Coordinates of C-alpha atoms and ligand atoms in Angstrom, one line a residue:
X1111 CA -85.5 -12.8 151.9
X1112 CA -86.6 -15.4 154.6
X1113 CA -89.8 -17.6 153.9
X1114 CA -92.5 -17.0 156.3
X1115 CA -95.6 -19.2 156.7
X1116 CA -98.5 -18.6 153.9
X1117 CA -102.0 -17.5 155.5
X1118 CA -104.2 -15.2 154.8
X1119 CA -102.8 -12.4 157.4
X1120 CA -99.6 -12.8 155.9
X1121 CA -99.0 -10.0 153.1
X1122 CA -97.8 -11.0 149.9
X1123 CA -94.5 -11.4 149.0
X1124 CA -94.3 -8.1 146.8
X1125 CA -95.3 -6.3 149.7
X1126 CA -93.0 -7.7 151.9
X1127 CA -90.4 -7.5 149.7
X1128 CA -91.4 -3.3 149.5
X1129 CA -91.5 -3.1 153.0
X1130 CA -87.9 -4.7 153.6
X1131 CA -86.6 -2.0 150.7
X1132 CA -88.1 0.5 152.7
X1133 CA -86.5 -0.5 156.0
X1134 CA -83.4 -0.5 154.6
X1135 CA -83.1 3.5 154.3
X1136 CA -80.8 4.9 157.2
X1137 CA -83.7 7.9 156.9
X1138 CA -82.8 9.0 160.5
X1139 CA -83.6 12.6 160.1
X1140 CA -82.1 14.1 163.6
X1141 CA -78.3 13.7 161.9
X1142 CA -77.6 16.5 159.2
X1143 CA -75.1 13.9 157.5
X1144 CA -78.0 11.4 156.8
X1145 CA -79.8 14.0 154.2
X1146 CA -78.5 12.2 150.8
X1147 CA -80.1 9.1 152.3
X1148 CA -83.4 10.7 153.3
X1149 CA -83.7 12.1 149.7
X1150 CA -83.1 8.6 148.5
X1151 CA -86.0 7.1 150.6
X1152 CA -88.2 10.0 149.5
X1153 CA -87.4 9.2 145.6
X1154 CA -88.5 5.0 146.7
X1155 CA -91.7 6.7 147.7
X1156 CA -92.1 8.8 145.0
X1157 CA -91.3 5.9 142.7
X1158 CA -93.2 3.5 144.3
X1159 CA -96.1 5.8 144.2
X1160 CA -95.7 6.6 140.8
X1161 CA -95.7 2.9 139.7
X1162 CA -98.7 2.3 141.8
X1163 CA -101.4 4.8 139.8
X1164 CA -100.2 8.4 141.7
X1165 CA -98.9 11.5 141.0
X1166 CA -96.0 11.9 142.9
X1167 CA -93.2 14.6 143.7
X1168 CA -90.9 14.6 146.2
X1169 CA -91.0 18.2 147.5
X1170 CA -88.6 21.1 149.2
X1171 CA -89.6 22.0 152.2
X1172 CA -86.7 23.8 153.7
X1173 CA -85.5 20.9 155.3
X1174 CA -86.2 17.2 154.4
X1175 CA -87.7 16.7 151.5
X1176 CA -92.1 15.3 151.9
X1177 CA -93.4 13.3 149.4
X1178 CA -96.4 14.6 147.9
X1179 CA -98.6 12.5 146.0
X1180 CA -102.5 12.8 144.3
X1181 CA -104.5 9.8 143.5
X1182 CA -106.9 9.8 140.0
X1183 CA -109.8 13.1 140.6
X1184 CA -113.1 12.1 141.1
X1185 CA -115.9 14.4 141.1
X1186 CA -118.5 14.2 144.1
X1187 CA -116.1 12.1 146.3
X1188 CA -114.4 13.3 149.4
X1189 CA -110.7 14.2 149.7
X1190 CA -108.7 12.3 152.0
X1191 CA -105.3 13.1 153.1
X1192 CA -102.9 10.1 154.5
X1193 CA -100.2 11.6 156.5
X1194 CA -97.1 9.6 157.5
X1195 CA -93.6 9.6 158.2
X1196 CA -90.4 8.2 156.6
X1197 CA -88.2 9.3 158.7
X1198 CA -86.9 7.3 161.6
X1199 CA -85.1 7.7 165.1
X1200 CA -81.2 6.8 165.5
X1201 CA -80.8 3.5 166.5
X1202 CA -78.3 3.8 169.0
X1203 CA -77.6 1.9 171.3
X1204 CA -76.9 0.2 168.2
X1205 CA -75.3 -3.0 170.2
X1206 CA -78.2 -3.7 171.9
X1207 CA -80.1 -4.8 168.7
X1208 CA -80.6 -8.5 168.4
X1209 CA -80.2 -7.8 164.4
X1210 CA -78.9 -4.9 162.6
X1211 CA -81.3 -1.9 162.8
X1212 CA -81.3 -1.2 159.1
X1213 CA -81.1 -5.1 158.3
X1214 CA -84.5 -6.1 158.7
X1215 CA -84.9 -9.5 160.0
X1216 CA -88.1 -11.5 160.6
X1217 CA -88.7 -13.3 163.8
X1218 CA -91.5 -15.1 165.2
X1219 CA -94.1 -13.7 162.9
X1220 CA -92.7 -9.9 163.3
X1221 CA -90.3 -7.9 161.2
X1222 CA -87.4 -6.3 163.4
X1223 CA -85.7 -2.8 162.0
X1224 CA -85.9 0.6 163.0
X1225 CA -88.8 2.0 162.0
X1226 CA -90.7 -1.0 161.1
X1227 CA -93.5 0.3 163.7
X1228 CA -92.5 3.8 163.5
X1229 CA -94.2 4.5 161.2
X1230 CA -92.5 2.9 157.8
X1231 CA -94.5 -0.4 158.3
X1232 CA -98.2 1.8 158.7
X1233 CA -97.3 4.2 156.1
X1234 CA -96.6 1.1 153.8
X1235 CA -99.7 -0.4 154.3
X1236 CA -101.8 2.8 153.2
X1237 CA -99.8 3.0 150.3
X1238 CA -99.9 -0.7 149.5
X1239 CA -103.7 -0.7 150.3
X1240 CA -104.6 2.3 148.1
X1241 CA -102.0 0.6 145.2
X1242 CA -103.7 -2.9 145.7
X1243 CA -107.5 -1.0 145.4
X1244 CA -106.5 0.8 142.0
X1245 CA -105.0 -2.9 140.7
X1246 CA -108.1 -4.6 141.6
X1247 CA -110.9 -2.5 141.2
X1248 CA -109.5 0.3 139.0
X1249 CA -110.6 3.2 141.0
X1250 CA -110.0 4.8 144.4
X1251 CA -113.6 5.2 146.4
X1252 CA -112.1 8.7 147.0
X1253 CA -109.9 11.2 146.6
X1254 CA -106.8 10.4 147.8
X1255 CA -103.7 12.8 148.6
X1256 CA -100.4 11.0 150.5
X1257 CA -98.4 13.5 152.5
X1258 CA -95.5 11.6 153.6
X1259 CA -93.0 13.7 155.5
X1260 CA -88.9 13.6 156.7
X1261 CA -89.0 15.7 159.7
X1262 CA -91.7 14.1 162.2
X1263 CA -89.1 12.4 165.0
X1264 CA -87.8 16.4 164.9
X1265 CA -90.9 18.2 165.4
X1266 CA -92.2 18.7 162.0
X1267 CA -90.4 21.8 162.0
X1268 CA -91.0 23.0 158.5
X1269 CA -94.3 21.3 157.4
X1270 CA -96.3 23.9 158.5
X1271 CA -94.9 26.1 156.1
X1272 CA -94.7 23.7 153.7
X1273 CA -98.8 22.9 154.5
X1274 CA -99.7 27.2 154.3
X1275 CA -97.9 27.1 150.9
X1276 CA -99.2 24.2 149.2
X1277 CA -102.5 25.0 151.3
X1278 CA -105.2 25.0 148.1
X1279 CA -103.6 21.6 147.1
X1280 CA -103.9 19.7 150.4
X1281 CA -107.4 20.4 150.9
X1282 CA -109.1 17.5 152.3
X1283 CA -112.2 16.8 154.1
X1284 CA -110.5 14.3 156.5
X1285 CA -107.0 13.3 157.5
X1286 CA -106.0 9.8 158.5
X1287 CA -102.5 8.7 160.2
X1288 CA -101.6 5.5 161.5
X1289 CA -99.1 6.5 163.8
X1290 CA -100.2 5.4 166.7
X1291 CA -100.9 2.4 168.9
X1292 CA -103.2 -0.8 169.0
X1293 CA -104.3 -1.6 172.8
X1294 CA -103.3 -5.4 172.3
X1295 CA -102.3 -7.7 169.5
X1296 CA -105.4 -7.9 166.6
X1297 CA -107.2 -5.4 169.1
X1298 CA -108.1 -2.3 167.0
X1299 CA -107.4 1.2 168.7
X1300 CA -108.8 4.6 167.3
X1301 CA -106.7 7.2 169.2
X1302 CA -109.0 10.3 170.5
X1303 CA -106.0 12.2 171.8
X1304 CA -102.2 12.9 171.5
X1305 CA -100.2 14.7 174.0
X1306 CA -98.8 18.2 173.2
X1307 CA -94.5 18.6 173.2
X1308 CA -92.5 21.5 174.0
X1309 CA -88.1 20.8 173.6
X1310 CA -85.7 22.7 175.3
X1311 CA -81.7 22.1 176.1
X1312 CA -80.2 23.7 179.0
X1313 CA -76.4 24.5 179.2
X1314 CA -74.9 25.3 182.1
X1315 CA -71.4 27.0 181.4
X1316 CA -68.6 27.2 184.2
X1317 CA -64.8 27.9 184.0
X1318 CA -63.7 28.6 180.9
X1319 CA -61.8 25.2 180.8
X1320 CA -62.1 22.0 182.1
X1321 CA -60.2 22.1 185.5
X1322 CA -57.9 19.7 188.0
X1323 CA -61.3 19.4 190.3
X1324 CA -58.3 18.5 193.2
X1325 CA -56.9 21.7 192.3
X1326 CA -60.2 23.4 191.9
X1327 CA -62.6 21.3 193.4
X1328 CA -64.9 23.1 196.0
X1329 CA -63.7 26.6 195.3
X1330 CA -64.9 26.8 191.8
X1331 CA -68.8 25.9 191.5
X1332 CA -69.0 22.4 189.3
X1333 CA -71.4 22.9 186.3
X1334 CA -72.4 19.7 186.9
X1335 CA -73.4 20.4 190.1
X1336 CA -75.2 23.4 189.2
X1337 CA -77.3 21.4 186.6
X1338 CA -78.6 18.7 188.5
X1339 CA -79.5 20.4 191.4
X1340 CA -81.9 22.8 188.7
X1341 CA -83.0 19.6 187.4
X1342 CA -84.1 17.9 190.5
X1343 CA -86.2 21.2 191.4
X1344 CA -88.5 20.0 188.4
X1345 CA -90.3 18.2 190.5
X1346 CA -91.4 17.7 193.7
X1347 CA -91.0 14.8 195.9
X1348 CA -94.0 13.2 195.4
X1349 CA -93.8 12.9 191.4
X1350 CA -95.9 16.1 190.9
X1351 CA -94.2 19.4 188.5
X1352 CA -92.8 22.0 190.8
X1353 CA -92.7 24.6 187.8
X1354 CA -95.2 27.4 188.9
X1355 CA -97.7 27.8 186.9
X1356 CA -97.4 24.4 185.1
X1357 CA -100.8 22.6 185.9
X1358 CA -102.9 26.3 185.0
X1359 CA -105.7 25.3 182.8
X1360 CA -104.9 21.7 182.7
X1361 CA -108.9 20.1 183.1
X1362 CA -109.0 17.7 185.5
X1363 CA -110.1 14.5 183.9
X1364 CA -114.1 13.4 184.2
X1365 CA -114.9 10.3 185.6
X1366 CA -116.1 9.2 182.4
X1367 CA -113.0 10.1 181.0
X1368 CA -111.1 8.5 183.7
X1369 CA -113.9 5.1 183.4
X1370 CA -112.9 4.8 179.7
X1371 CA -109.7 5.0 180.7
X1372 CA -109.7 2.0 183.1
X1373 CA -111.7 -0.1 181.1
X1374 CA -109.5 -0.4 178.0
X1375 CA -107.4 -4.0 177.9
X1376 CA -103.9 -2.1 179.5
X1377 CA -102.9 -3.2 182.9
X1378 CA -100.6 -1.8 185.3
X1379 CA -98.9 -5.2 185.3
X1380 CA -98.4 -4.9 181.6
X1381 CA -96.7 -1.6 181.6
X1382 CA -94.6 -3.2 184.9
X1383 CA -93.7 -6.3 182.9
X1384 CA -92.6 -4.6 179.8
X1385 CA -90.5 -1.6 181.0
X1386 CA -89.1 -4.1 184.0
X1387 CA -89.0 -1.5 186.4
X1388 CA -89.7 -2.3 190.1
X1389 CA -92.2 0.4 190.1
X1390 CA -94.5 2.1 188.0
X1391 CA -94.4 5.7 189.5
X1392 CA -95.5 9.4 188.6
X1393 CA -97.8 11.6 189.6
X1394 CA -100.0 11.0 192.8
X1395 CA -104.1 10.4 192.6
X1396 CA -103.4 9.1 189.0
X1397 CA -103.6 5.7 187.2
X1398 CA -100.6 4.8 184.9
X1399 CA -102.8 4.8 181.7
X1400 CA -104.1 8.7 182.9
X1401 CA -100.5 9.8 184.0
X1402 CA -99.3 8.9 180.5
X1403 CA -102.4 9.8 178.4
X1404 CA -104.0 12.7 180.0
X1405 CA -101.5 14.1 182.5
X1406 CA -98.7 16.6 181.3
X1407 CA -94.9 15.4 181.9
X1408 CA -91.8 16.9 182.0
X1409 CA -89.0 14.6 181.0
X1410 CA -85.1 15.0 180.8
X1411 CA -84.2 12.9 177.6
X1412 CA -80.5 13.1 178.0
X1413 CA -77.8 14.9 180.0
X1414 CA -74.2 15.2 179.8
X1415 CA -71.1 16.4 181.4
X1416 CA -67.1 15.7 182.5
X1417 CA -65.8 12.3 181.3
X1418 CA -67.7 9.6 180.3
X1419 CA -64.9 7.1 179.4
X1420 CA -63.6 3.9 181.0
X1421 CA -61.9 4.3 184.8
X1422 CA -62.1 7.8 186.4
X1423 CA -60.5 11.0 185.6
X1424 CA -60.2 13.7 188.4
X1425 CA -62.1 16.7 186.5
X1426 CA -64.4 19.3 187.4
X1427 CA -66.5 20.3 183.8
X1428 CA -66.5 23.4 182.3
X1429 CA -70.1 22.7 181.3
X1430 CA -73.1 20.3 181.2
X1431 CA -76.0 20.2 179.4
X1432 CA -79.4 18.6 179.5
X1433 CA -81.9 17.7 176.5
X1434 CA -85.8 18.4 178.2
X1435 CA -89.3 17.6 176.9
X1436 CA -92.6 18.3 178.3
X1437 CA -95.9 16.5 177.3
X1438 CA -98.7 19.1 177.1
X1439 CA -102.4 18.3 177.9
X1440 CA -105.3 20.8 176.4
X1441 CA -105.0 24.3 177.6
X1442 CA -101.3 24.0 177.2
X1443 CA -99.1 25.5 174.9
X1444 CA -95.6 25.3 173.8
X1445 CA -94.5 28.6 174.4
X1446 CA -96.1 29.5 177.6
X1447 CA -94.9 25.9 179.2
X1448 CA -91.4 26.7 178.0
X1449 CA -91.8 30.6 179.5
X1450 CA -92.6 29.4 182.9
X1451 CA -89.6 26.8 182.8
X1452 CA -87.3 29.4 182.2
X1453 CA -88.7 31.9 184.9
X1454 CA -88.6 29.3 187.5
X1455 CA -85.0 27.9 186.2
X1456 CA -83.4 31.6 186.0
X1457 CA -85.1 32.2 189.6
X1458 CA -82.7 29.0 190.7
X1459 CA -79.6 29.4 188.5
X1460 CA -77.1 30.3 191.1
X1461 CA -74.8 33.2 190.4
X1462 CA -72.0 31.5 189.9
X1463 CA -72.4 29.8 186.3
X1464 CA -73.8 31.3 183.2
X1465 CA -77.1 29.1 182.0
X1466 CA -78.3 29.6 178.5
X1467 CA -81.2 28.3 177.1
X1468 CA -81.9 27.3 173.7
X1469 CA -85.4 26.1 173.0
X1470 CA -86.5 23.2 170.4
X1471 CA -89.8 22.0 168.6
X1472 CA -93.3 22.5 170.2
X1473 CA -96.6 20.8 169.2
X1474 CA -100.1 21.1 170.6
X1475 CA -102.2 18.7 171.8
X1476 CA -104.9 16.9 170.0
X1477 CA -108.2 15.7 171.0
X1478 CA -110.7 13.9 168.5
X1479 CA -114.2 13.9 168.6
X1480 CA -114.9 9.8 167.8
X1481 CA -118.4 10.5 167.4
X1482 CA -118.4 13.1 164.2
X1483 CA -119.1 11.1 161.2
X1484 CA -115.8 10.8 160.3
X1485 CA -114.4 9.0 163.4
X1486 CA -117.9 7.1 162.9
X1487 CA -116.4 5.8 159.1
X1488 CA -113.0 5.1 161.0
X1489 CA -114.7 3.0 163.9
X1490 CA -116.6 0.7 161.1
X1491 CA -113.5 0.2 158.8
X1492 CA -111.6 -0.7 162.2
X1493 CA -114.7 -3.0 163.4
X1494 CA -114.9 -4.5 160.0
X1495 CA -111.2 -5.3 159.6
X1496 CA -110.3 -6.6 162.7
X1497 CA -113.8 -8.4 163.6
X1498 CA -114.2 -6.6 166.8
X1499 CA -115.1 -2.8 168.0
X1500 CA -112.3 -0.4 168.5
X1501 CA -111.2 0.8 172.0
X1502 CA -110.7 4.0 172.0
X1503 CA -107.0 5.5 173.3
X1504 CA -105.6 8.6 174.7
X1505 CA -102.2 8.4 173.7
X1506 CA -99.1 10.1 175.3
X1507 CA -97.0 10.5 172.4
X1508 CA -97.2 13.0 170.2
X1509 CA -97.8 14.0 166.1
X1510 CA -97.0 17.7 166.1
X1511 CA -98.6 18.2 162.7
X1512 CA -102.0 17.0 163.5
X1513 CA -103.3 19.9 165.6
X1514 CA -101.6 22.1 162.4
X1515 CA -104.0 20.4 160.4
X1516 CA -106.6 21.2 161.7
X1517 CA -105.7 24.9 162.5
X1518 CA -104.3 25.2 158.5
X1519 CA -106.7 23.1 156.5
X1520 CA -110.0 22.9 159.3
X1521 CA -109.8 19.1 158.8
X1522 CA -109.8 16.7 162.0
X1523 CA -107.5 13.7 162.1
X1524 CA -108.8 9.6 162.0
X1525 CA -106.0 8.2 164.1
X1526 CA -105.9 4.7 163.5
X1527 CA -102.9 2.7 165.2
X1528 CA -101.1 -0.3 163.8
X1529 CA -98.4 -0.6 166.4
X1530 CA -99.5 -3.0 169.6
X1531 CA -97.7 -3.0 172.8
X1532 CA -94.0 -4.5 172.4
X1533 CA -93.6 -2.9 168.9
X1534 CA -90.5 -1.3 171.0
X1535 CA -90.6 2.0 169.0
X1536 CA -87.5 4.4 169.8
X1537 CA -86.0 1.4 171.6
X1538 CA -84.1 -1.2 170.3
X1539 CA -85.5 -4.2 168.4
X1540 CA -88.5 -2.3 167.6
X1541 CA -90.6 -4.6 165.2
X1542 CA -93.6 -4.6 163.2
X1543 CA -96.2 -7.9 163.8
X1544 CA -96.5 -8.8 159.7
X1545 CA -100.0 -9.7 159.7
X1546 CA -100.8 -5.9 160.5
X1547 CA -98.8 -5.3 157.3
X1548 CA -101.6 -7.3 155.3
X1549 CA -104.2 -5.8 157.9
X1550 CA -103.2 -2.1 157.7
X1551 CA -103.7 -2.5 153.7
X1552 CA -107.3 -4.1 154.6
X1553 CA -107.5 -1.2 156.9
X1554 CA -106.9 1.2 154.1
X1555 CA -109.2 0.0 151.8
X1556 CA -111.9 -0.6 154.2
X1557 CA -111.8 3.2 155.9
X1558 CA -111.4 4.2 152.2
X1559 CA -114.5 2.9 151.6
X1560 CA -116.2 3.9 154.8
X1561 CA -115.3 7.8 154.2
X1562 CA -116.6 7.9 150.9
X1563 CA -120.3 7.1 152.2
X1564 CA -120.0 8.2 155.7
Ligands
BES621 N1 -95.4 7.6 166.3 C1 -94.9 8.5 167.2 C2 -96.0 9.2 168.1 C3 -96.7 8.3 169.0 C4 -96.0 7.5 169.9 C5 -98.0 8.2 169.1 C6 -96.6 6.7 170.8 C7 -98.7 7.4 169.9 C8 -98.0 6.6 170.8 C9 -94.1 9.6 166.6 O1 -93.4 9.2 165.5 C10 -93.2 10.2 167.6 O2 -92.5 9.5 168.2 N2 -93.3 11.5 167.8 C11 -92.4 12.2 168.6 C12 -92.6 13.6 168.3 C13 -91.5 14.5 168.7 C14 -90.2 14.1 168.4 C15 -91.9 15.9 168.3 C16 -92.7 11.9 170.0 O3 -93.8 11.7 170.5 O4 -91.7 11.9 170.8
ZN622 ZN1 -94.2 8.0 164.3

C-alpha cells in the first residue's frame, strides 16, 4: 500500500488498508456473471462485521445476497438502521481510467476505484465508526442494525421483499444512508430530497434480417430511423417533456424552496466547468440546481443499432433499441410516468415496425422533513464533525429503497452525504477524498450519539 501523509484527517492505516480490500471486489451487480464475486464481497462484510462486535449474516434475497447485521441490544435506546450499498456500477469505459478501476490507487489525497464514492468508501466509514466506538468505549450509544445490500445500482429490485419478510427484525426508529453528496469539499450536506426513477428499454423491430440498405434502403422503413425520430418527440424544442400528461401533479417549487436552492455554495460555473459542456441547458424558467433537484427528467441512457465497428458498412438494421430513465418529483409515480410514455410512444410508432416495450426498476421520490428531531440529531452530528452548519440539498439522484422504508417500516431516512463534487461517481476515475474516510467514522459516532438523546 502507498504511504500517505500522517494527520489527524487521515484514517488509520487498518482502515485504509479495509477500504482498499473492499475496493478490490468486481461487485458490479448489473452483470449476472459477476454473482460469485458479489457473494464474496458480502462474506468481507459479513466477516468484517463479525470481527468488529456484530452479528452478521449474509442473507438470500432472491437476487444478490444483503448483509444483515445487529449490534449488542440495549434496553431504552433507539434502533438505528444504516443502509448502504456494496455493489458498484461497470466501469466501462474501462480505458478511460487513469488507474485500474478495481486497483485502487491514491492520488493527491483521494483514493481512485470504482466505487470508492459510490458508496463502498461511506458505507466503510459507518461500519468502521460503529467498530472503532465498541473498541473504544465498549458499547454502542444505540441500537444498531447494518443493512447493506447488492442490488442498489439496479433498482433494489428485491429488497422490498426482502424488508416485508424480515420486517419485525428491521424495525428501527430512524434510518441513516450516506449515499449522497457534500455541497463542497469539508462542507457538510444533509440531503432533504431524492428524485424518484422509472427504467424502461424500447426495441424497435424491422425486417426480419439485417438488410443491403442499397438494396433496401428507402423502401423498407430503417428501425433506426423509426427509433430516433420517437425519441426526439420526448421533448420539445425548448428542453421541456412533450409526454402528455407528464408535469400533472408535479408542485411548482416555492420561492423559499427555490431561495434555499440558490443560496447553497453550487454555481452554474461549477457544474459548466466540471461536465465541460459549452452550455448548461434543460428546462426553461429553471436554475441548473432546480432542473436537476426538483424538476422531473427524462433521460435516454444508451441506444444502439446497425454497426458500430471501425469504417462503414452499408446496412439498414433489423432493430434498435434504446435504454430510458425518468427522474420523478413528488406526485409522481413509477407506473403512471411509464403508462403515459407508452401511450404517447404507441400513438407515434409508425405502422411499419413492431415496437415492444419492456419496462425496468421504479422508485419514488423522497422528501425529508430536516426539522423532525431526527434530522435535528443529524444536523448537530454534521455541525459537530465538520465545524460548520450543514446546507441542506435536494438531490437528483436517486435511492429507490428509502421511500420503501418509510412505506414498510414508518421510519424516515437521515441522508448524510460523504461524496463532494468531483467524486466522479458512475464515471471514470471516480474517487473518494480520504480524509472523509476518517470523517465519515467521526460522523458515525457523532450522529450515533446525537440519536440516542435526540
Ligand atoms: N448514490 C447514488 C444515488 C445518488 C446519486 C444520490 C447522486 C445523490 C446524488 C446511487 O448509488 C445511485 O446511483 N442510484 C441509482 C439508482 C438507480 C439505478 C435505480 C441512480 O440514481 O441512478
Ligand atoms: Zn450509491
Amino acid at each position: 500500500m502507498p504511504s500517505f501523509p500522517e494527520s489527524s484527517s487521515f484514517p488509520e492505516k487498518a482502515d485504509l488498508y479495509l477500504l482498499f480490500e473492499f475496493l478490490r471486489f468486481r461487485s458490479i451487480s448489473t452483470k449476472p456473471d459477476h454473482a460469485p464475486e458479489m457473494k464474496r464481497c458480502a462474506a468481507w462484510l459479513q466477516d468484517l462485521l463479525n470481527g468488529g462486535g456484530f452479528k452478521a449474516e449474509v442473507a438470500e434475497t432472491g437476487g444478490h445476497p444483503a448483509v444483515l447485521a445487529h449490534g449488542p441490544k440495549i434496553a431504552g435506546r433507539p434502533t438505528v438502521l444504516i443502509y448502504g450499498h456494496y455493489d458498484v456500477q461497470p466501469d466501462d469505459p474501462a480505458e478511460l481510467w487513469t488507474t485500474p478501476a478495481f486497483e485502487p490507487a491514491i492520488r493527491n489525497g483521494h483514493i481512485f476505484a470504482r466505487g470508492a464514492s459510490d458508496d463502498k468508501g461511506p458505507i466503510l466509514a459507518h461500519i468502521l465508526g460503529a467498530i472503532r466506538t465498541l473498541r473504544e468505549e465498549g458499547a454502542l450509544p444505540v441500537n444498531l442494525i447494518f443493512l447493506i445490500e447488492g442490488e442498489e445500482e439496479v433498482g433494489s429490485t428485491h429488497l422490498a421483499e426482502f424488508i416485508r419478510a424480515r420486517r419485525s427484525e428491521l424495525r428501527c426508529d430512524v434510518i441513516a444512508v450516506s449515499d449522497t453528496g457534500m455541497v463542497g469539499p469539508g462542507y457538510p450536506t444533509l440531503t432533504q430530497s431524492l428524485r424518484g426513477i422509472a427504467a424502461m428499454e424500447v426495441v424497435v423491430n424491422g425486417p426480419v434480417l439485417d438488410l443491403h440498405s442499397g438494396v433496401f434502403g428507402g423502401a423498407v422503413m430503417n428501425p433506426a430511423t423509426a427509433l430516433v425520430h420517437l425519441l426526439s418527440r420526448l421533448h420539445n424544442d425548448d428542453g421541456r417533456i412533450a409526454v402528455p400528461g407528464f408535469y400533472d401533479n408535479v408542485t411548482p417549487p416555492t420561492l423559499m424552496e427555490r431561495e434555499a436552492l440558490a443560496a447553497l455554495p453550487l454555481k452554474e460555473a461549477d457544474f459548466q466547468r466540471d461536465t465541460g459542456v459549452l452550455l448548461l441547458t434543460g428546462e426553461p424558467d429553471f436554475t441548473t440546481l432546480e432542473r436537476i433537484g426538483i424538476r422531473p427528467t427524462a433521460e435516454i441512457n444508451g441506444l444502439t443499432s446497425g454497426y458500430q465497428g471501425e469504417g462503414t458498412k452499408t446496412v439498414l438494421p433489423s432493430r434498435a433499441s434504446a435504454k430510458l430513465t425518468f427522474r420523478l418529483v413528488p406526485n409522481q409515480t413509477p407506473s403512471r410516468v411509464l403508462d403515459l410514455v407508452e401511450i404517447f410512444f404507441r400513438h407515434h410508432q409508425p405502422p411499419s415496425v413492431e415496437m415492444e416495450i419492456i419496462r425496468g426498476h421504479g422508485g419514488m421520490p423522497y422528501t425529508l422533513d430536516a426539522r423532525s428531531p431526527w434530522g435535528a440529531a443529524a444536523v448537530r452530528a454534521l455541525e459537530k464533525t465538520f465545524g460548520r452548519s450543514p446546507a441542506l440539498m435536494r438531490e437528483g439522484g436517486s435511492i429507490p429503497i428509502v421511500q420503501t422504508f418509510q412505506d414498510l417500516l414508518g421510519s424516515e431516512t437521515l441522508l448524510l452525504g460523504l461524496a463532494p463534487p468531483g467524486s466522479r461517481a458512475h464515471a471514470p476515475d471516480e474517487n473518494f477524498p480520504l480524509e472523509n474516510l476518517e470523517l465519515g467514522i467521526r460522523l458515525h459516532q457523532a450522529l450515533l450519539t446525537e440519536l440516542a438523546v435526540r
